[in-house]
Amino acid sequence: MPAPPTHPVDVLLLLTDADHVLLALRDGTGYADGQWNLPSGKLEPNEDAISAVIREAREEIGLPLSPDEPRLAATVHHRNPTGYARIGLVFAVPHDPGRHGLPFNAEPHKCAKIEWFPTALLSSNTYPYTTACVQAFSEGRPFALDGW
């Protein structure tokens, strides 16, 4: 009998500005380097999902979020080409420059740059997991499978 699944849980921030979303170009991490990703990360031990997305926003793009801002926009069950699966909780936050300030690349050792993209026109080198998250959000789908 196969072992029960032990999928990591990711939190992904969909920071929006009208019909644009902020993406980060990964660099030097060993995972999806050279591809555009949403600001994101895994839950840490004893961390809830809202605290995790707030932490990731601060760590990766220097954005201060309050606990009432992130709204669950989609859940994506992703499987990469090697069969490794994970669950992604996609939280949307409309960017408010007056409240948040401007996002910046707060992890230059892991990220080459950040950039706004139209949600309907992501770069061809956007990581498929990110593309699935943005598409689910754009289409108003609360759940999506990717790579299955």
mmCIF file of C-alpha atoms in Angstrom:
data_model
loop_
_atom_site.group_PDB
_atom_site.id
_atom_site.type_symbol
_atom_site.label_atom_id
_atom_site.label_comp_id
_atom_site.label_asym_id
_atom_site.label_seq_id
_atom_site.Cartn_x
_atom_site.Cartn_y
_atom_site.Cartn_z
ATOM 1 C CA MET A 1 0.000 0.000 0.000
ATOM 2 C CA PRO A 2 1.454 3.417 -0.942
ATOM 3 C CA ALA A 3 2.307 5.912 1.787
ATOM 4 C CA PRO A 4 -0.170 8.727 2.377
ATOM 5 C CA PRO A 5 0.636 12.028 0.630
ATOM 6 C CA THR A 6 2.841 14.530 2.421
ATOM 7 C CA HIS A 7 2.420 17.580 0.205
ATOM 8 C CA PRO A 8 4.171 20.783 1.262
ATOM 9 C CA VAL A 9 1.835 23.767 1.603
ATOM 10 C CA ASP A 10 2.882 26.898 -0.254
ATOM 11 C CA VAL A 11 1.515 30.404 0.168
ATOM 12 C CA LEU A 12 1.602 32.552 -2.961
ATOM 13 C CA LEU A 13 0.965 36.298 -3.045
ATOM 14 C CA LEU A 14 -0.963 37.667 -5.976
ATOM 15 C CA LEU A 15 -0.269 41.394 -5.563
ATOM 16 C CA THR A 16 -2.485 43.141 -8.089
ATOM 17 C CA ASP A 17 -2.598 46.599 -9.608
ATOM 18 C CA ALA A 18 -5.679 46.836 -11.840
ATOM 19 C CA ASP A 19 -5.138 44.029 -14.387
ATOM 20 C CA HIS A 20 -1.441 43.544 -13.536
ATOM 21 C CA VAL A 21 0.304 41.166 -11.140
ATOM 22 C CA LEU A 22 3.758 41.453 -9.574
ATOM 23 C CA LEU A 23 6.225 38.671 -10.395
ATOM 24 C CA ALA A 24 9.793 38.016 -9.315
ATOM 25 C CA LEU A 25 12.537 36.620 -11.568
ATOM 26 C CA ARG A 26 14.209 33.836 -9.590
ATOM 27 C CA ASP A 27 17.996 33.722 -9.604
ATOM 28 C CA GLY A 28 20.582 31.705 -7.686
ATOM 29 C CA THR A 29 18.166 29.482 -5.747
ATOM 30 C CA GLY A 30 18.416 26.170 -7.581
ATOM 31 C CA TYR A 31 14.626 26.140 -8.042
ATOM 32 C CA ALA A 32 13.008 27.657 -11.157
ATOM 33 C CA ASP A 33 15.942 30.015 -11.682
ATOM 34 C CA GLY A 34 15.432 32.245 -14.733
ATOM 35 C CA GLN A 35 11.659 31.972 -14.425
ATOM 36 C CA TRP A 36 9.056 34.416 -13.168
ATOM 37 C CA ASN A 37 7.249 33.432 -9.968
ATOM 38 C CA LEU A 38 4.772 34.943 -7.592
ATOM 39 C CA PRO A 39 6.250 36.034 -4.260
ATOM 40 C CA SER A 40 5.818 32.825 -2.306
ATOM 41 C CA GLY A 41 7.166 30.278 0.115
ATOM 42 C CA LYS A 42 6.366 27.247 2.234
ATOM 43 C CA LEU A 43 4.637 27.225 5.586
ATOM 44 C CA GLU A 44 7.109 27.036 8.439
ATOM 45 C CA PRO A 45 6.467 24.757 11.444
ATOM 46 C CA ASN A 46 3.609 26.053 13.627
ATOM 47 C CA GLU A 47 2.862 28.901 11.185
ATOM 48 C CA ASP A 48 -0.618 29.670 9.893
ATOM 49 C CA ALA A 49 -1.173 30.528 6.219
ATOM 50 C CA ILE A 50 -2.001 34.218 6.761
ATOM 51 C CA SER A 51 1.123 34.763 8.868
ATOM 52 C CA ALA A 52 3.156 32.965 6.199
ATOM 53 C CA VAL A 53 1.951 35.109 3.286
ATOM 54 C CA ILE A 54 2.529 38.265 5.365
ATOM 55 C CA ARG A 55 6.061 37.060 6.175
ATOM 56 C CA GLU A 56 6.816 36.192 2.547
ATOM 57 C CA ALA A 57 5.540 39.607 1.337
ATOM 58 C CA ARG A 58 7.843 41.357 3.805
ATOM 59 C CA GLU A 59 10.854 39.102 3.108
ATOM 60 C CA GLU A 60 10.634 39.039 -0.688
ATOM 61 C CA ILE A 61 9.177 42.399 -1.749
ATOM 62 C CA GLY A 62 9.378 44.534 1.400
ATOM 63 C CA LEU A 63 5.616 44.923 1.629
ATOM 64 C CA PRO A 64 3.885 45.388 4.986
ATOM 65 C CA LEU A 65 0.546 43.583 4.969
ATOM 66 C CA SER A 66 -1.974 43.476 7.780
ATOM 67 C CA PRO A 67 -3.720 40.180 8.650
ATOM 68 C CA ASP A 68 -7.074 41.379 7.261
ATOM 69 C CA GLU A 69 -5.709 42.086 3.745
ATOM 70 C CA PRO A 70 -4.870 38.711 2.149
ATOM 71 C CA ARG A 71 -7.931 37.048 0.614
ATOM 72 C CA LEU A 72 -7.819 33.422 -0.467
ATOM 73 C CA ALA A 73 -8.276 33.614 -4.242
ATOM 74 C CA ALA A 74 -7.537 30.030 -5.292
ATOM 75 C CA THR A 75 -6.043 26.726 -4.255
ATOM 76 C CA VAL A 76 -3.774 24.995 -6.759
ATOM 77 C CA HIS A 77 -2.738 21.349 -6.510
ATOM 78 C CA HIS A 78 0.529 21.329 -8.457
ATOM 79 C CA ARG A 79 2.672 18.405 -9.566
ATOM 80 C CA ASN A 80 6.021 19.031 -11.208
ATOM 81 C CA PRO A 81 7.368 16.888 -14.092
ATOM 82 C CA THR A 82 9.161 14.537 -11.661
ATOM 83 C CA GLY A 83 5.867 13.779 -9.874
ATOM 84 C CA TYR A 84 6.513 15.828 -6.734
ATOM 85 C CA ALA A 85 3.234 17.435 -5.605
ATOM 86 C CA ARG A 86 2.373 20.423 -3.439
ATOM 87 C CA ILE A 87 -0.658 22.468 -2.424
ATOM 88 C CA GLY A 88 -0.637 26.202 -3.135
ATOM 89 C CA LEU A 89 -2.850 28.680 -1.279
ATOM 90 C CA VAL A 90 -3.075 31.760 -3.492
ATOM 91 C CA PHE A 91 -3.805 34.988 -1.632
ATOM 92 C CA ALA A 92 -4.759 38.158 -3.505
ATOM 93 C CA VAL A 93 -4.029 41.655 -2.233
ATOM 94 C CA PRO A 94 -4.765 44.824 -4.245
ATOM 95 C CA HIS A 95 -1.671 47.026 -4.117
ATOM 96 C CA ASP A 96 -2.252 50.324 -2.317
ATOM 97 C CA PRO A 97 0.911 52.444 -2.717
ATOM 98 C CA GLY A 98 -0.251 54.889 -0.030
ATOM 99 C CA ARG A 99 -0.555 52.120 2.520
ATOM 100 C CA HIS A 100 2.020 49.585 1.343
ATOM 101 C CA GLY A 101 4.653 51.781 -0.279
ATOM 102 C CA LEU A 102 6.339 50.484 -3.408
ATOM 103 C CA PRO A 103 7.384 46.835 -3.629
ATOM 104 C CA PHE A 104 11.104 46.262 -4.120
ATOM 105 C CA ASN A 105 13.446 43.327 -4.560
ATOM 106 C CA ALA A 106 14.201 42.587 -0.909
ATOM 107 C CA GLU A 107 16.090 39.351 -1.718
ATOM 108 C CA PRO A 108 18.605 40.234 -4.459
ATOM 109 C CA HIS A 109 20.548 37.055 -3.584
ATOM 110 C CA LYS A 110 17.509 34.996 -4.714
ATOM 111 C CA CYS A 111 15.819 37.300 -7.207
ATOM 112 C CA ALA A 112 17.187 39.177 -10.232
ATOM 113 C CA LYS A 113 14.294 41.676 -10.365
ATOM 114 C CA ILE A 114 10.577 42.209 -9.869
ATOM 115 C CA GLU A 115 8.162 43.425 -12.516
ATOM 116 C CA TRP A 116 4.448 43.998 -13.131
ATOM 117 C CA PHE A 117 2.804 41.879 -15.852
ATOM 118 C CA PRO A 118 -0.714 41.970 -17.314
ATOM 119 C CA THR A 119 -2.534 38.951 -15.884
ATOM 120 C CA ALA A 120 -3.596 37.990 -19.414
ATOM 121 C CA LEU A 121 -0.071 38.316 -20.857
ATOM 122 C CA LEU A 122 2.510 36.652 -18.612
ATOM 123 C CA SER A 123 6.066 36.192 -19.832
ATOM 124 C CA SER A 124 6.797 32.970 -21.725
ATOM 125 C CA ASN A 125 9.309 32.062 -18.994
ATOM 126 C CA THR A 126 6.767 32.173 -16.182
ATOM 127 C CA TYR A 127 6.933 29.045 -14.034
ATOM 128 C CA PRO A 128 3.883 26.833 -14.819
ATOM 129 C CA TYR A 129 2.760 26.736 -11.165
ATOM 130 C CA THR A 130 2.612 30.553 -11.145
ATOM 131 C CA THR A 131 0.773 30.585 -14.473
ATOM 132 C CA ALA A 132 -1.819 28.158 -13.076
ATOM 133 C CA CYS A 133 -2.290 30.367 -9.985
ATOM 134 C CA VAL A 134 -2.744 33.558 -12.027
ATOM 135 C CA GLN A 135 -5.132 31.836 -14.456
ATOM 136 C CA ALA A 136 -7.274 30.401 -11.654
ATOM 137 C CA PHE A 137 -7.495 33.864 -10.069
ATOM 138 C CA SER A 138 -8.260 35.584 -13.388
ATOM 139 C CA GLU A 139 -10.972 33.071 -14.243
ATOM 140 C CA GLY A 140 -12.490 33.145 -10.752
ATOM 141 C CA ARG A 141 -11.817 29.424 -10.247
ATOM 142 C CA PRO A 142 -11.375 28.610 -6.551
ATOM 143 C CA PHE A 143 -9.515 25.369 -7.313
ATOM 144 C CA ALA A 144 -7.160 24.263 -10.084
ATOM 145 C CA LEU A 145 -5.046 21.241 -10.902
ATOM 146 C CA ASP A 146 -1.666 21.797 -12.529
ATOM 147 C CA GLY A 147 0.622 19.096 -13.879
ATOM 148 C CA TRP A 148 -1.709 16.171 -13.270
#
